[in-house]
XYZ file of C-alpha atoms in Angstrom:
386
model
C -0.118 -0.041 -0.356
C 1.415 3.216 -1.075
C -0.274 6.338 0.566
C 2.044 8.821 -1.102
C 0.887 11.384 -3.801
C 2.493 11.317 -7.024
C 4.665 14.472 -8.009
C 1.737 15.669 -10.416
C -0.594 15.278 -7.481
C 1.307 16.952 -4.834
C 1.897 19.945 -7.560
C -2.034 20.210 -7.498
C -2.299 20.154 -4.027
C 0.191 23.128 -3.743
C -1.233 24.848 -6.532
C -4.946 24.981 -5.284
C -3.763 25.941 -1.974
C -1.913 29.058 -2.605
C -4.776 29.829 -5.047
C -7.340 29.544 -1.868
C -4.894 31.483 0.149
C -4.051 34.126 -2.173
C -7.351 34.602 -4.151
C -10.097 33.588 -1.354
C -8.853 34.505 1.699
C -8.535 37.879 1.233
C -12.259 38.803 0.435
C -13.906 36.075 3.310
C -14.382 38.950 5.687
C -15.977 41.068 3.418
C -18.470 38.136 2.225
C -19.093 37.099 5.786
C -20.007 40.598 6.696
C -22.220 41.285 3.584
C -23.521 38.064 2.434
C -22.722 38.946 -0.933
C -19.950 37.905 -3.597
C -19.759 40.922 -6.209
C -20.329 39.889 -9.635
C -16.888 41.441 -10.762
C -15.325 39.266 -8.176
C -16.839 36.049 -8.782
C -15.782 36.526 -12.751
C -12.397 37.369 -11.640
C -11.711 34.056 -9.482
C -13.264 32.163 -12.612
C -10.904 33.988 -15.042
C -7.577 33.422 -12.651
C -9.025 29.575 -12.237
C -9.314 29.318 -16.151
C -5.506 30.699 -16.395
C -4.352 28.019 -14.040
C -6.044 25.258 -16.368
C -8.374 23.717 -13.466
C -11.808 24.957 -14.861
C -14.036 22.002 -14.933
C -11.263 19.987 -13.813
C -13.630 17.114 -13.116
C -14.472 16.753 -16.932
C -12.863 14.348 -19.442
C -10.252 15.997 -21.667
C -12.132 14.984 -24.745
C -14.748 17.396 -23.917
C -12.416 20.405 -22.640
C -11.674 19.404 -19.077
C -8.588 18.585 -17.416
C -9.464 14.978 -16.719
C -8.425 14.524 -13.302
C -9.420 10.894 -11.482
C -11.655 10.914 -8.624
C -8.581 10.597 -6.258
C -6.903 13.582 -7.543
C -9.998 15.937 -7.999
C -10.952 15.123 -4.576
C -7.469 16.377 -3.456
C -8.516 19.681 -5.322
C -11.708 19.725 -3.384
C -10.014 19.186 0.032
C -7.895 22.178 -0.630
C -11.139 23.935 -1.832
C -12.528 23.457 1.420
C -10.395 25.562 3.159
C -11.866 28.693 1.782
C -15.324 30.189 1.571
C -17.780 28.551 -0.294
C -19.463 31.614 -1.638
C -15.607 32.359 -3.125
C -14.961 28.976 -4.396
C -18.183 28.047 -6.205
C -16.208 30.398 -8.845
C -13.575 27.869 -9.105
C -16.199 26.095 -11.909
C -16.680 22.787 -11.440
C -19.711 21.963 -13.334
C -22.078 19.246 -12.414
C -20.720 15.974 -13.560
C -24.390 14.873 -14.493
C -24.018 16.708 -17.678
C -21.620 14.108 -19.329
C -25.360 12.648 -20.004
C -26.017 15.375 -22.390
C -26.879 14.271 -25.931
C -25.149 15.808 -29.034
C -27.423 18.528 -29.275
C -27.314 19.184 -25.460
C -23.363 18.836 -25.143
C -23.385 22.084 -27.866
C -25.788 23.963 -25.654
C -25.070 23.221 -22.262
C -22.144 20.603 -21.639
C -19.339 22.373 -23.676
C -20.437 25.851 -22.602
C -20.276 24.872 -18.804
C -16.838 23.562 -18.924
C -15.449 26.547 -20.859
C -17.157 28.642 -18.302
C -19.243 30.338 -20.301
C -22.532 28.985 -18.564
C -22.941 28.144 -14.817
C -25.094 25.439 -13.867
C -27.306 24.395 -10.880
C -28.800 21.094 -9.796
C -32.411 21.101 -7.895
C -33.809 18.263 -6.320
C -35.020 19.328 -2.951
C -38.385 20.603 -2.256
C -40.344 21.816 0.548
C -41.710 18.389 1.379
C -39.419 16.136 -0.358
C -36.035 16.014 1.048
C -34.218 12.812 2.184
C -37.297 11.505 0.344
C -36.847 12.328 -3.083
C -39.605 10.313 -4.328
C -42.048 12.168 -2.598
C -41.387 14.960 -5.019
C -44.555 16.917 -5.990
C -43.111 19.273 -8.937
C -44.997 17.398 -11.468
C -44.788 17.421 -15.351
C -47.883 16.517 -17.536
C -47.318 15.363 -20.913
C -48.594 17.689 -23.796
C -47.571 16.329 -27.160
C -44.215 16.428 -27.410
C -43.856 18.837 -24.634
C -44.182 19.267 -20.770
C -45.933 21.316 -18.534
C -44.161 21.632 -15.310
C -45.968 22.938 -11.908
C -44.215 22.919 -8.366
C -41.582 24.348 -6.309
C -38.069 23.767 -5.563
C -36.177 25.124 -2.483
C -32.488 25.033 -0.980
C -31.082 25.145 -4.782
C -27.304 26.215 -4.058
C -26.047 28.990 -6.500
C -28.951 28.979 -8.551
C -28.565 32.858 -8.231
C -25.482 32.922 -10.711
C -26.746 30.160 -12.900
C -27.727 30.280 -16.353
C -29.628 26.886 -16.509
C -30.383 24.606 -13.829
C -30.716 20.866 -13.774
C -34.076 19.938 -12.174
C -35.425 16.538 -11.293
C -39.277 16.517 -11.925
C -42.220 13.514 -11.504
C -43.299 12.679 -14.550
C -45.687 9.856 -13.773
C -46.249 7.389 -11.159
C -45.787 3.209 -11.447
C -46.966 0.524 -9.175
C -44.789 -1.460 -6.999
C -45.064 -4.587 -4.559
C -44.472 -1.321 -2.009
C -47.318 0.676 -3.385
C -47.127 3.489 -5.914
C -43.601 5.188 -6.576
C -43.044 8.203 -8.394
C -41.447 8.159 -11.781
C -38.674 11.046 -12.260
C -37.409 12.478 -15.215
C -34.433 15.053 -15.453
C -34.664 18.333 -17.314
C -32.338 20.960 -18.525
C -33.978 24.277 -17.696
C -32.992 27.765 -19.021
C -32.734 30.944 -17.050
C -35.449 33.133 -18.311
C -38.036 30.144 -19.574
C -41.597 31.453 -19.430
C -43.440 30.015 -16.366
C -39.759 29.626 -14.554
C -38.257 31.698 -11.748
C -35.545 32.025 -9.903
C -36.102 33.740 -6.387
C -33.901 34.687 -3.515
C -34.057 31.622 -0.693
C -33.702 31.798 2.795
C -30.971 33.334 5.105
C -28.598 30.932 6.113
C -26.303 30.952 9.082
C -23.752 28.583 6.902
C -21.869 29.697 3.940
C -22.713 33.336 3.753
C -22.404 34.200 0.339
C -23.339 31.048 -1.107
C -27.176 31.624 -1.837
C -29.688 29.040 -1.584
C -32.908 29.817 -3.963
C -36.315 28.898 -4.793
C -37.493 27.655 -8.011
C -41.052 27.915 -9.149
C -42.694 26.525 -12.036
C -46.010 28.051 -13.184
C -47.290 26.085 -16.484
C -43.776 26.261 -17.403
C -43.569 24.743 -20.874
C -40.607 22.139 -21.757
C -40.051 20.347 -25.105
C -38.780 16.936 -24.747
C -35.274 17.870 -26.315
C -34.593 19.269 -22.683
C -35.003 15.746 -21.121
C -31.249 15.057 -19.848
C -30.707 11.167 -20.053
C -33.783 8.864 -20.598
C -37.729 9.784 -19.440
C -38.436 8.300 -16.014
C -34.953 7.449 -15.464
C -33.649 10.309 -13.525
C -33.472 9.005 -10.234
C -30.638 6.508 -11.470
C -29.068 9.607 -13.048
C -29.278 11.252 -9.762
C -27.857 8.208 -7.867
C -24.717 8.467 -9.954
C -24.096 12.103 -9.306
C -24.780 11.803 -5.660
C -21.536 9.606 -5.236
C -19.139 12.590 -6.434
C -20.997 15.170 -4.294
C -20.991 13.236 -1.199
C -17.351 12.661 -1.691
C -16.841 16.313 -2.219
C -18.467 17.165 1.216
C -16.254 14.726 2.490
C -13.248 16.497 1.169
C -14.207 19.859 1.977
C -15.155 19.049 5.217
C -11.423 17.860 5.934
C -9.994 20.681 4.286
C -11.684 23.114 6.725
C -10.931 20.996 9.604
C -7.324 21.292 8.914
C -7.559 25.283 8.686
C -9.393 25.178 12.120
C -7.010 22.817 13.469
C -3.958 25.086 12.446
C -5.359 27.923 14.168
C -5.924 25.626 17.422
C -2.186 24.491 17.147
C -0.878 27.553 16.785
C -2.642 29.386 19.448
C -1.659 26.481 21.739
C 1.720 26.792 21.286
C 1.770 30.587 21.723
C -0.759 31.774 24.416
C 0.438 31.499 27.787
C -1.041 31.269 30.950
C 0.288 30.417 34.395
C 3.664 31.001 32.747
C 3.641 28.464 30.402
C 1.907 27.782 26.855
C -1.490 26.399 27.132
C -0.451 23.667 24.680
C 1.582 21.996 27.405
C -1.538 21.477 29.731
C -3.043 17.863 28.928
C -6.669 19.408 28.866
C -5.441 21.408 25.527
C -2.876 18.939 24.139
C -4.891 15.859 24.281
C -7.732 17.634 22.390
C -5.180 18.411 19.513
C -4.386 14.575 19.591
C -7.686 13.932 19.072
C -8.531 16.350 16.523
C -5.547 15.561 14.452
C -6.421 11.510 14.817
C -10.084 12.320 13.509
C -9.007 14.641 10.781
C -6.420 12.008 9.560
C -8.973 9.485 9.987
C -11.384 11.101 8.109
C -8.951 12.100 4.974
C -8.045 8.464 4.592
C -11.519 7.414 4.182
C -12.014 9.841 1.888
C -9.153 9.182 -0.320
C -9.926 5.587 -0.074
C -13.358 6.033 -1.068
C -12.040 8.095 -4.220
C -9.307 5.436 -4.864
C -12.199 2.865 -5.091
C -14.401 4.760 -7.705
C -10.993 5.088 -10.121
C -10.729 1.355 -9.730
C -14.268 0.508 -10.699
C -15.001 -1.130 -7.319
C -18.472 -0.557 -5.268
C -18.053 2.260 -3.088
C -21.657 3.195 -2.215
C -20.926 2.444 1.593
C -17.625 3.720 1.569
C -18.291 7.175 0.242
C -21.174 6.854 2.904
C -18.950 6.296 5.566
C -16.832 9.262 4.521
C -19.724 11.638 4.184
C -20.881 10.863 7.743
C -17.573 10.517 9.458
C -16.179 13.501 8.139
C -18.919 16.091 8.306
C -19.247 15.055 12.038
C -15.690 15.375 12.843
C -15.945 18.599 11.193
C -18.095 19.559 13.701
C -16.176 17.992 16.666
C -12.922 20.088 15.648
C -14.131 23.264 14.826
C -15.996 22.885 18.640
C -12.920 22.183 20.159
C -10.808 24.665 18.202
C -12.811 27.569 20.064
C -12.909 25.607 23.047
C -9.042 26.290 22.846
C -9.260 29.813 21.942
C -11.770 30.409 24.862
C -13.736 33.642 24.228
C -11.834 35.005 21.521
C -12.971 31.915 19.423
C -16.351 33.424 19.223
C -15.327 36.937 18.213
C -15.258 37.930 14.359
C -11.529 38.858 14.600
C -11.184 35.133 13.965
C -12.712 32.976 11.307
C -13.657 30.126 13.576
C -17.203 30.940 14.605
C -17.861 31.173 10.775
C -15.917 27.267 10.364
C -18.117 26.023 13.261
C -21.470 27.604 11.794
C -20.582 26.357 8.079
C -19.987 22.991 9.568
C -23.408 22.467 10.412
C -25.095 22.286 7.381
C -22.530 19.793 6.110
C -24.533 17.044 8.361
C -27.699 17.700 6.343
C -27.256 18.491 2.535
C -26.082 15.774 0.114
C -27.844 13.216 2.266
C -28.225 13.803 5.879
C -26.074 11.814 8.433
C -28.952 9.416 8.980
C -29.506 8.646 5.249
C -25.714 7.659 5.290
C -26.054 5.765 8.274
C -29.069 3.585 6.499
C -27.021 3.172 3.347
C -24.199 1.825 5.155
C -26.202 -0.635 7.169
C -28.478 -1.732 4.061
C -25.009 -2.527 2.422
C -23.882 -4.283 5.258
C -27.126 -6.444 5.897
C -28.843 -7.092 2.398
C -26.401 -9.728 1.621
C -27.286 -11.600 4.699
C -30.969 -11.473 3.728
C -31.769 -8.937 6.656
């Protein structure tokens, strides 16, 4: 077993970390105060990302991406996790699900997204359908070769900057031994389509500047040519996409935890009480020991899951394990970092309070901790007939 990064991987890690430190960190305080990323700043970040050759680095070379494997891309996401999501979203990583585009859609959506000419957002969650995806009420009724869509989506990340949205919509129902089940289809919907509106969402305590939006469909007419993938096969498409996003959440959680840990470690070595550094006391030093052990464990779980994807091995349980452990680890590490700082840890002079608040949502989006545990336990028990 060789855990060393290749020379190329180490260069990528160093490059992305430097980018985050020089292009993202200086703007974080302003975004935290205002909750807004100026359009010009977002465009500047995207431009510099393109100059580095990292825009759409999660896409194959044949469509214009950098062609990074899952492991190397996970390393990129880990380093981006150190920075504010409101800013790093412009370090373009279009939704991998766009690889399902047909030839005509590739020209209109996939290739412009890879070139950074268009931004996408992905919409699945509804007010009454979160973990229960098949409980969605946003419905499309067929009318000739078109579909008439009505309903609402919410918690849709960065739809405010999106030129088009990848939307999962119920398009029918089928009977199963467990009762009726929604058929789900994925559609590509352009901003400005009649009957489709993108509205501001809720004010969140986590990831300020990284907006969530509400999407409404009011007799929105979509031609069948806007279907991504196959009719009624959207759930299968979503499952493939969720692998990558859950791995991203795990990786960014590791990166953010390491940044919080670095603050705590430096402070423990410098801050003196009773005539010695507070890190000399076991009450603090043991916290540091536990924090770094958990961070390293989450890192290895995450990279191992990415490696399994690259090898074509079953990875559903491993990705779920990485997601649940890394996100819960992040909560513990940020909390302990604040405890080491004491009262200063909660002041705006430091980013620790932001890390602490941002950590809370990681256990919810892209599949709650409870859903991850369901995936893990189901994978263990099903082969035994339970």
